[in-house]
Short mmCIF file of C-alpha atoms and ligand atoms in Angstrom, two decimals:
data_model
loop_
_atom_site.label_atom_id
_atom_site.label_comp_id
_atom_site.label_asym_id
_atom_site.label_seq_id
_atom_site.Cartn_x
_atom_site.Cartn_y
_atom_site.Cartn_z
CA MET T 1 11.29 -1.13 -24.27
CA SER T 2 7.55 -2.00 -24.30
CA GLU T 3 6.37 -2.62 -27.72
CA ASN T 4 3.11 -1.74 -26.70
CA ALA T 5 4.20 1.54 -25.73
CA LEU T 6 5.81 1.83 -29.27
CA LYS T 7 2.48 0.88 -30.77
CA VAL T 8 0.97 3.93 -29.13
CA LEU T 9 3.51 6.16 -29.55
CA TYR T 10 3.84 5.55 -33.82
CA ARG T 11 -0.26 5.36 -34.23
CA LEU T 12 -0.09 8.63 -32.40
CA HIS T 13 2.92 10.01 -34.49
CA ASN T 14 1.70 8.36 -37.79
CA SER T 15 -1.46 10.38 -37.03
CA GLY T 16 -0.28 13.71 -36.73
CA TYR T 17 -0.16 14.07 -33.18
CA GLN T 18 3.32 14.66 -31.08
CA ALA T 19 4.15 11.40 -28.84
CA TYR T 20 6.61 11.44 -26.05
CA LEU T 21 7.53 8.88 -23.58
CA VAL T 22 7.61 10.66 -20.05
CA GLY T 23 8.33 10.14 -16.39
CA GLY T 24 9.05 7.13 -14.75
CA CYS T 25 10.25 5.29 -17.73
CA VAL T 26 12.55 8.18 -19.07
CA ARG T 27 13.95 8.54 -15.62
CA ASP T 28 14.72 4.65 -15.16
CA ALA T 29 16.08 3.81 -18.04
CA LEU T 30 18.50 6.67 -17.67
CA LEU T 31 19.26 5.26 -14.25
CA GLY T 32 19.96 2.05 -15.78
CA LYS T 33 17.00 0.60 -14.07
CA GLU T 34 14.16 -1.77 -15.70
CA PRO T 35 11.17 0.50 -16.09
CA LYS T 36 7.95 -0.83 -14.47
CA ASP T 37 5.32 1.00 -16.21
CA PHE T 38 5.18 3.33 -19.49
CA ASP T 39 3.92 6.75 -19.72
CA VAL T 40 2.90 8.58 -22.94
CA THR T 41 1.98 12.48 -23.76
CA THR T 42 0.63 14.14 -26.65
CA ASP T 43 -1.04 17.13 -27.72
CA ALA T 44 -3.89 14.76 -28.95
CA THR T 45 -7.04 15.22 -26.71
CA PRO T 46 -8.59 12.65 -24.52
CA GLU T 47 -11.26 12.32 -27.14
CA GLN T 48 -8.96 12.19 -30.23
CA ILE T 49 -6.62 9.29 -28.27
CA LYS T 50 -9.99 7.46 -28.09
CA GLY T 51 -10.76 8.19 -31.68
CA LEU T 52 -7.04 6.28 -32.60
CA PHE T 53 -7.55 3.39 -30.46
CA ARG T 54 -10.00 0.48 -29.88
CA ASN T 55 -9.02 -0.75 -26.89
CA CYS T 56 -8.80 3.03 -25.23
CA ARG T 57 -10.70 3.58 -21.94
CA LEU T 58 -11.17 7.48 -20.75
CA ILE T 59 -10.44 7.57 -17.17
CA GLY T 60 -9.82 9.82 -14.02
CA ARG T 61 -11.76 12.96 -13.16
CA ARG T 62 -9.57 15.07 -11.29
CA PHE T 63 -6.94 14.20 -13.82
CA ARG T 64 -8.66 12.61 -17.10
CA LEU T 65 -6.24 10.79 -19.17
CA ALA T 66 -6.60 7.69 -21.46
CA HIS T 67 -5.30 3.91 -20.74
CA ILE T 68 -4.69 1.79 -23.85
CA VAL T 69 -5.17 -1.74 -22.82
CA PHE T 70 -3.24 -4.63 -23.97
CA GLY T 71 -4.18 -7.56 -21.98
CA ARG T 72 -2.26 -6.86 -18.83
CA GLU T 73 -0.19 -4.01 -19.68
CA ILE T 74 -1.82 -0.36 -19.76
CA ILE T 75 -0.29 2.33 -21.52
CA GLU T 76 -1.22 5.75 -20.16
CA VAL T 77 -1.34 8.39 -22.47
CA ALA T 78 -2.06 11.96 -21.15
CA THR T 79 -2.85 14.84 -22.86
CA PHE T 80 0.09 17.82 -22.07
CA ARG T 81 -1.22 19.96 -19.25
CA GLY T 82 -1.06 23.77 -19.14
CA HIS T 83 -1.26 26.51 -16.64
CA HIS T 84 -4.26 27.26 -14.48
CA ASP T 85 -5.50 30.63 -15.38
CA SER T 86 -7.72 31.81 -12.45
CA SER T 87 -10.72 32.50 -14.99
CA ASP T 88 -11.21 29.09 -15.55
CA GLU T 89 -11.77 28.58 -11.80
CA GLY T 90 -14.97 28.03 -9.96
CA GLU T 91 -17.10 24.76 -10.50
CA SER T 92 -15.59 23.81 -14.10
CA LYS T 93 -14.68 20.58 -14.93
CA ILE T 94 -11.32 21.81 -16.30
CA SER T 95 -10.50 23.01 -13.52
CA LYS T 96 -10.95 23.28 -9.57
CA GLN T 97 -8.98 24.19 -6.80
CA SER T 98 -9.63 24.20 -3.01
CA ASP T 99 -9.48 26.98 -0.22
CA HIS T 100 -5.81 25.17 0.60
CA GLY T 101 -4.76 25.14 -2.85
CA GLN T 102 -5.38 21.78 -3.43
CA LEU T 103 -6.23 21.09 -7.23
CA LEU T 104 -9.31 19.19 -7.55
CA ARG T 105 -9.40 19.16 -11.05
CA ASP T 106 -6.08 19.41 -13.40
CA ASN T 107 -7.75 19.28 -17.22
CA VAL T 108 -6.40 22.33 -18.91
CA PHE T 109 -4.24 21.17 -21.99
CA GLY T 110 -1.22 23.37 -22.91
CA THR T 111 2.10 22.57 -24.64
CA ILE T 112 4.87 20.45 -23.71
CA GLU T 113 6.94 23.06 -22.12
CA GLU T 114 3.72 24.11 -20.22
CA ASP T 115 3.29 20.47 -19.42
CA ALA T 116 6.98 20.22 -18.09
CA GLN T 117 6.12 22.90 -15.64
CA ARG T 118 3.10 20.72 -14.48
CA ARG T 119 5.02 17.57 -13.45
CA ASP T 120 5.98 17.30 -9.93
CA PHE T 121 9.84 16.56 -9.60
CA THR T 122 12.62 17.56 -12.22
CA ILE T 123 13.75 13.76 -12.57
CA ASN T 124 10.41 13.18 -14.08
CA ALA T 125 10.07 16.08 -16.55
CA MET T 126 12.36 14.56 -19.63
CA TYR T 127 10.57 13.38 -22.46
CA TYR T 128 11.47 11.15 -24.94
CA ASN T 129 10.39 12.17 -28.73
CA ILE T 130 9.49 8.85 -31.10
CA ALA T 131 9.87 11.60 -33.94
CA ASP T 132 13.52 11.85 -33.66
CA HIS T 133 14.75 9.81 -30.65
CA SER T 134 16.01 12.77 -28.87
CA ILE T 135 15.57 13.39 -25.09
CA SER T 136 14.00 17.17 -23.93
CA ASP T 137 15.20 18.13 -20.43
CA PHE T 138 12.90 20.84 -19.55
CA ALA T 139 13.65 21.22 -16.11
CA GLY T 140 17.45 20.04 -15.15
CA GLY T 141 16.32 16.51 -14.85
CA MET T 142 19.86 14.69 -15.98
CA GLN T 143 21.81 16.85 -13.57
CA ALA T 144 19.36 16.17 -10.86
CA ILE T 145 19.87 12.48 -11.49
CA LYS T 146 23.78 13.05 -11.42
CA ASP T 147 22.98 14.72 -8.20
CA LYS T 148 20.88 11.95 -6.79
CA SER T 149 18.64 14.60 -6.03
CA ILE T 150 14.67 14.93 -5.68
CA THR T 151 13.79 18.29 -6.54
CA LEU T 152 10.14 19.95 -7.15
CA ILE T 153 9.53 21.90 -10.58
CA GLY T 154 8.73 25.46 -9.11
CA ASP T 155 7.90 26.77 -5.54
CA PRO T 156 7.40 23.83 -3.29
CA GLU T 157 5.00 24.92 -0.96
CA THR T 158 2.35 25.78 -3.85
CA ARG T 159 3.42 22.49 -5.25
CA TYR T 160 2.83 20.17 -2.43
CA ARG T 161 -0.84 22.63 -1.61
CA GLU T 162 -1.54 21.63 -4.93
CA ASP T 163 -1.37 17.93 -4.41
CA PRO T 164 -0.20 16.78 -0.94
CA VAL T 165 0.36 13.30 -2.64
CA ARG T 166 3.81 14.88 -3.95
CA MET T 167 5.21 14.43 -0.51
CA LEU T 168 4.38 10.92 -0.63
CA ARG T 169 6.07 10.58 -3.61
CA ALA T 170 9.14 12.92 -2.65
CA VAL T 171 9.64 10.47 0.01
CA ARG T 172 8.74 7.07 -2.35
CA PHE T 173 11.28 8.04 -5.02
CA ALA T 174 14.23 9.10 -2.54
CA ALA T 175 13.69 5.74 -1.10
CA LYS T 176 13.33 3.74 -4.25
CA LEU T 177 16.50 5.43 -6.24
CA ASN T 178 18.34 5.94 -3.15
CA MET T 179 18.48 9.54 -3.84
CA HIS T 180 17.96 12.40 -1.11
CA ILE T 181 15.11 15.00 -1.12
CA SER T 182 16.66 18.59 -1.72
CA ASP T 183 16.69 21.17 1.57
CA GLU T 184 14.12 23.19 -0.38
CA SER T 185 11.74 20.58 -1.53
CA ALA T 186 12.14 19.16 2.20
CA GLU T 187 11.57 22.21 4.09
CA PRO T 188 7.73 22.36 3.78
CA ILE T 189 6.76 18.61 4.37
CA LYS T 190 6.66 18.53 7.95
CA ARG T 191 4.72 21.54 8.02
CA LEU T 192 2.38 20.68 5.52
CA ALA T 193 1.92 16.98 6.19
CA PRO T 194 -1.69 17.35 7.94
CA LEU T 195 -3.00 18.27 4.35
CA MET T 196 -2.92 14.53 3.70
CA ALA T 197 -6.10 14.52 5.30
CA ASN T 198 -7.78 16.28 2.18
CA ILE T 199 -6.65 13.35 0.24
CA PRO T 200 -9.44 10.61 -0.73
CA PRO T 201 -8.90 7.64 1.13
CA ALA T 202 -9.04 5.09 -2.12
CA ARG T 203 -6.34 7.55 -3.63
CA LEU T 204 -4.26 6.78 -0.58
CA PHE T 205 -4.56 3.05 -0.55
CA GLU T 206 -2.66 3.26 -4.26
CA GLU T 207 -0.28 5.17 -2.72
CA ILE T 208 0.44 3.25 0.06
CA LEU T 209 0.64 -0.11 -1.84
CA LYS T 210 3.43 1.63 -4.05
CA LEU T 211 5.18 2.88 -0.88
CA LEU T 212 5.27 -0.35 0.78
CA LEU T 213 5.82 -2.93 -1.86
CA SER T 214 8.78 -1.18 -3.96
CA GLY T 215 11.12 -3.28 -2.27
CA GLN T 216 12.98 -0.64 -0.26
CA GLY T 217 9.89 -0.45 2.40
CA LEU T 218 11.58 -0.31 5.06
CA ALA T 219 13.79 2.44 4.00
CA THR T 220 10.74 4.39 2.90
CA TYR T 221 8.89 3.99 6.52
CA LYS T 222 11.63 5.48 7.87
CA LEU T 223 11.54 8.46 5.95
CA LEU T 224 7.93 8.80 6.22
CA GLN T 225 8.34 8.78 10.19
CA GLU T 226 11.27 11.57 9.89
CA PHE T 227 9.06 14.08 7.53
CA HIS T 228 5.90 13.19 10.05
CA LEU T 229 3.96 11.69 7.29
CA PHE T 230 3.43 8.21 8.63
CA GLU T 231 1.42 9.21 11.73
CA GLN T 232 -1.16 10.88 8.85
CA LEU T 233 -1.68 7.42 6.89
CA PHE T 234 -1.23 5.34 10.34
CA PRO T 235 -2.88 7.60 13.17
CA GLN T 236 -3.68 4.69 15.41
CA LEU T 237 0.18 2.71 15.17
CA ALA T 238 1.95 5.91 15.23
CA PRO T 239 1.49 7.00 19.06
CA LEU T 240 2.60 3.78 20.16
CA LEU T 241 5.97 4.19 17.95
CA LEU T 242 7.23 7.49 19.72
CA GLN T 243 9.52 5.22 22.14
CA SER T 244 12.17 4.23 19.94
CA GLY T 245 13.58 0.17 20.25
CA ASN T 246 10.08 -0.58 21.67
CA ARG T 247 8.56 -3.94 20.44
CA GLU T 248 5.88 -1.98 18.03
CA ASN T 249 8.79 -0.19 16.68
CA GLN T 250 10.77 -3.94 16.18
CA PHE T 251 7.62 -5.30 14.72
CA VAL T 252 7.01 -2.84 12.09
CA GLU T 253 10.56 -2.60 11.22
CA GLN T 254 10.68 -6.62 10.91
CA VAL T 255 7.78 -6.83 8.91
CA LEU T 256 8.97 -4.64 6.26
CA THR T 257 12.45 -5.84 6.56
CA ASN T 258 10.79 -9.43 5.57
CA THR T 259 8.55 -7.54 2.79
CA ASP T 260 11.65 -6.32 1.42
CA ASN T 261 13.39 -9.71 1.13
CA ARG T 262 10.13 -11.35 0.03
CA ILE T 263 9.87 -8.94 -2.99
CA ASN T 264 13.51 -8.41 -3.76
CA THR T 265 13.75 -12.58 -4.24
CA GLY T 266 10.73 -12.77 -6.36
CA GLN T 267 8.26 -14.08 -3.78
CA ARG T 268 4.56 -13.19 -3.39
CA VAL T 269 3.70 -10.79 -0.86
CA THR T 270 0.21 -9.59 0.07
CA PRO T 271 -0.63 -6.23 1.37
CA ALA T 272 -3.19 -7.83 3.85
CA PHE T 273 -0.02 -9.21 6.06
CA ILE T 274 1.49 -5.72 6.31
CA PHE T 275 -2.03 -3.86 7.40
CA ALA T 276 -2.70 -6.76 9.52
CA ALA T 277 0.74 -5.74 11.05
CA PHE T 278 0.44 -2.23 10.99
CA MET T 279 -3.14 -2.65 12.86
CA TRP T 280 -2.25 -5.47 15.43
CA TYR T 281 -0.80 -3.19 18.29
CA PRO T 282 -3.60 -0.38 18.30
CA LEU T 283 -6.05 -3.72 18.22
CA GLU T 284 -4.40 -5.25 21.35
CA GLU T 285 -4.36 -1.85 23.13
CA ARG T 286 -8.20 -1.44 22.31
CA CYS T 287 -9.18 -4.64 23.24
CA GLN T 288 -7.37 -4.58 27.01
CA GLN T 289 -9.50 -1.42 26.76
CA LEU T 290 -12.46 -2.73 26.56
CA MET T 291 -12.01 -5.80 29.02
CA VAL T 292 -10.70 -3.06 31.47
CA GLU T 293 -13.09 -0.28 31.13
CA GLY T 294 -15.99 -1.75 29.80
CA GLY T 295 -15.64 -5.33 31.37
CA LEU T 296 -16.29 -7.53 28.51
CA ASN T 297 -14.93 -11.01 28.43
CA HIS T 298 -11.60 -11.47 25.80
CA PHE T 299 -13.50 -12.78 22.71
CA ASP T 300 -16.07 -9.99 22.99
CA ALA T 301 -13.53 -7.38 23.55
CA PHE T 302 -11.65 -8.47 20.47
CA ASN T 303 -14.41 -8.59 18.15
CA LEU T 304 -15.29 -5.36 19.04
CA ALA T 305 -11.75 -3.77 18.67
CA LEU T 306 -11.31 -5.52 15.40
CA ASN T 307 -14.03 -3.38 14.20
CA ASP T 308 -13.17 -0.42 15.69
CA VAL T 309 -9.68 -0.50 14.77
CA MET T 310 -10.39 -1.56 11.01
CA HIS T 311 -13.04 1.45 10.89
CA ARG T 312 -10.97 4.13 11.89
CA GLN T 313 -8.09 2.86 9.67
CA ILE T 314 -10.14 3.21 6.44
CA GLN T 315 -11.10 6.72 7.46
CA ARG T 316 -7.72 7.10 6.28
CA ILE T 317 -6.75 4.43 3.87
CA MET T 318 -9.62 2.51 2.04
CA ILE T 319 -8.91 -1.17 2.62
CA PRO T 320 -10.86 -2.96 -0.07
CA LYS T 321 -12.83 -6.05 0.61
CA ARG T 322 -10.40 -8.46 -0.98
CA PHE T 323 -7.69 -7.43 2.00
CA SER T 324 -9.91 -6.72 4.98
CA GLY T 325 -11.48 -10.09 5.09
CA PRO T 326 -7.92 -11.76 4.98
CA ILE T 327 -6.88 -9.31 7.51
CA ARG T 328 -9.61 -9.97 9.87
CA GLU T 329 -8.94 -13.93 9.42
CA ILE T 330 -5.57 -13.38 10.49
CA TRP T 331 -6.27 -11.63 13.22
CA GLN T 332 -8.91 -13.98 14.41
CA LEU T 333 -6.83 -16.91 13.66
CA GLN T 334 -4.06 -15.79 16.47
CA ASN T 335 -6.41 -16.66 18.83
CA ARG T 336 -6.87 -20.34 17.60
CA LEU T 337 -3.51 -20.79 17.13
CA PRO T 338 -2.91 -21.49 20.88
CA LYS T 339 -5.73 -24.04 21.02
CA ARG T 340 -4.40 -27.53 19.74
CA TYR T 341 -6.29 -30.16 21.32
CA GLY T 342 -7.62 -33.13 19.62
CA ARG T 343 -8.70 -32.53 15.69
CA ARG T 344 -8.15 -28.40 16.08
CA ALA T 345 -4.61 -28.63 15.29
CA TYR T 346 -5.13 -30.72 11.94
CA GLN T 347 -8.06 -28.76 11.19
CA MET T 348 -5.97 -25.43 11.70
CA LEU T 349 -3.45 -26.96 8.95
CA GLU T 350 -6.12 -26.83 6.33
CA HIS T 351 -7.36 -23.30 6.97
CA PRO T 352 -6.71 -21.42 3.90
CA LYS T 353 -4.92 -18.65 5.98
CA PHE T 354 -3.03 -20.96 8.21
CA ARG T 355 0.42 -19.99 6.32
CA ALA T 356 -0.53 -16.18 6.73
CA ALA T 357 -1.25 -16.58 10.33
CA TYR T 358 1.50 -18.50 11.44
CA ASP T 359 3.98 -16.39 9.63
CA PHE T 360 2.04 -13.89 11.61
CA LEU T 361 2.35 -15.56 14.84
CA LEU T 362 6.00 -16.49 14.29
CA LEU T 363 6.97 -12.70 13.94
CA ARG T 364 4.81 -12.01 16.90
CA GLY T 365 7.11 -14.90 18.81
CA GLU T 366 10.31 -13.38 17.59
CA ILE T 367 9.70 -9.96 18.76
CA GLU T 368 8.05 -10.79 22.48
CA GLY T 369 9.54 -14.16 23.22
CA GLY T 370 8.20 -16.40 25.77
CA ASP T 371 5.28 -18.39 25.53
CA LEU T 372 4.34 -16.87 22.03
CA LEU T 373 7.68 -17.65 20.60
CA GLU T 374 7.55 -21.60 22.32
CA LEU T 375 3.68 -21.91 20.50
CA ALA T 376 5.16 -20.38 17.32
CA GLN T 377 7.95 -22.97 17.54
CA TRP T 378 5.47 -25.64 18.16
CA TRP T 379 3.64 -25.00 15.24
CA THR T 380 6.97 -24.95 12.79
CA THR T 381 7.81 -28.41 14.39
CA PHE T 382 4.35 -29.60 14.07
CA GLN T 383 4.11 -28.95 10.18
CA GLU T 384 7.50 -30.66 9.46
CA ALA T 385 6.23 -33.73 11.88
CA SER T 386 5.01 -36.93 10.66
CA GLU T 387 1.60 -38.55 11.60
CA GLY T 388 3.46 -40.23 14.54
CA GLN T 389 5.62 -37.52 15.70
CA ARG T 390 2.39 -35.36 15.94
CA LYS T 391 0.48 -37.36 17.62
CA LYS T 392 3.21 -37.49 20.32
CA MET T 393 3.32 -33.62 20.39
CA LEU T 394 -0.64 -33.36 21.07
CA GLU T 395 -0.37 -36.26 23.92
CA ALA T 396 2.57 -34.23 25.37
CA LEU T 397 0.64 -31.13 25.06
CA ARG T 398 -2.11 -32.79 27.28
CA GLU T 399 0.08 -33.96 29.65
CA LYS T 400 2.02 -30.61 30.21
CA GLU T 401 -1.31 -28.27 30.16
CA GLY T 402 -3.41 -30.72 31.35
CA ALA T 403 -6.58 -32.12 29.18
CA PRO T 404 -9.16 -29.63 28.70
CA ALA T 405 -12.14 -30.55 31.20
CA ARG T 406 -14.49 -33.33 29.14
CA ARG T 407 -17.69 -31.77 28.28
CA PRO T 408 -20.21 -34.23 29.76
CA ARG T 409 -22.26 -35.68 26.80
CA ARG T 410 -25.84 -34.20 26.31
CA HIS T 411 -28.12 -36.74 25.77
CA ARG T 412 -30.59 -35.45 23.38
CA LYS T 413 -34.14 -35.29 24.71
CA LYS T 414 -35.96 -38.09 22.88
CA PRO T 415 -38.85 -36.10 21.14
CA LYS T 416 -42.23 -36.37 22.81
CA PRO T 417 -44.52 -38.91 21.37
CA LYS T 418 -47.42 -37.19 19.64
CA ALA T 419 -50.47 -37.66 21.82
P1 ATP K 1 6.64 4.82 -11.11
O1 ATP K 1 7.93 4.22 -11.27
O2 ATP K 1 6.22 4.74 -9.87
O3 ATP K 1 6.03 4.28 -12.30
P2 ATP K 1 6.67 7.42 -12.18
O4 ATP K 1 7.28 8.43 -11.98
O5 ATP K 1 6.42 6.75 -13.61
O6 ATP K 1 7.03 6.31 -11.21
P3 ATP K 1 3.62 7.82 -12.53
O7 ATP K 1 2.89 7.57 -11.13
O8 ATP K 1 3.53 6.44 -13.09
O9 ATP K 1 5.24 7.76 -11.57
O10 ATP K 1 3.78 9.07 -12.81
C1 ATP K 1 4.22 9.37 -14.43
C2 ATP K 1 4.77 10.73 -14.10
O11 ATP K 1 3.43 11.57 -14.41
C3 ATP K 1 5.56 11.00 -13.31
O12 ATP K 1 7.11 10.75 -13.57
C4 ATP K 1 5.22 12.84 -13.20
O13 ATP K 1 6.02 13.24 -14.48
C5 ATP K 1 3.77 12.67 -13.79
N1 ATP K 1 2.95 12.78 -12.24
C6 ATP K 1 2.33 11.89 -11.35
N2 ATP K 1 1.80 12.12 -10.45
C7 ATP K 1 2.04 13.61 -10.40
C8 ATP K 1 1.54 14.40 -9.66
N3 ATP K 1 0.89 13.98 -8.34
N4 ATP K 1 1.82 15.66 -9.66
C9 ATP K 1 2.84 16.06 -10.86
N5 ATP K 1 3.11 15.19 -11.62
C10 ATP K 1 2.61 13.80 -11.61
MG1 MG K 2 4.73 5.34 -14.27
#
């Protein structure tokens, strides 16, 4: 158990407040898994929490809570949430609801029993009390763990409407914990999936990372498809995946399989690679369209398509600059990897994004075979080759494909002597 979480719990408790661990850490501990982070809940208000901790930041508008910061570890402390009373609604900072039942503000405080009712799934509503080390299970979470059942608390449709992200969370927990979504909780999802359009793209970015980087990305993806949620997140890619077993499907599944393997063996992964892959075929399609219908050359069409596809994607899922830059580079290098003459091959090896671009090419090659696979294999060999072998490879390439026509040297015009 995190020492920092303990410090927070004891500081609250010793100051006369109730203090509980709740959510994922209690659930995961009961499942014998190592908790990813520690969430604390209390009857202290955000301001009272701030008064107790120097290292405290209050965050969130929709859902106000406190972050207690210990270097790289953050302990989230939320005040018990209560029921929404229709008299609170309107333009209040405390509570606000949209026309489709979405809660735009959820800052009504209440008791622990009420708080339990406001949580999403029964397995997430178990509380560990620091005062007596007991666990309170208000919604039948213990039984749900035994039944391996992801079950929403309350009326599923109402709860999904309040916060459509709960649909993504249902899928995430089902895949990550190897459980199933109960029939009643599963039923409304396909129907309500379009409500995802009302979620701010920045929040969806955070959720997407959790969905795809859990180590169970492939299983998660399959559930997202099954529940018609994937098309809400990647509307450009989804139509290309309708025909099962085609190269687009194979590509996406292979990317996720590789990502899962890397995560589960402790290797680094970058979201840029996954996003680059999920937009690659839409990019190729758009590029073709611009060439055929717009009469553009490949270079112009590709650059235009790249901007188009990225622009459309970020309407749904915000992609921060630190990832969108590398995504563009991975794409652009796909056009440079075939051009290996002279010094280019060596310059390519030095490129900071060479590794990602090469991995990307390899994946494309594995799926499409043919010239692409040959090209990827050439790069595999070239990287491992000695200097002498590299020279030979480049010469062979020159003979096979014919050297590019030497550009006649342009003689610089001598500046006219000044009169
Ligand atoms: P993880 O292992 O991913 O951290 P978690 O269950 O702890 O899973 P968090 O996002 O950390 O998920 O949220 C902590 C707890 O807050 C949840 O267990 C749940 O009780 C509650 N919660 C989070 N998001 C929602 C939501 N959208 N609606 C209702 N309750 C939520
Ligand atoms: Mg958590």
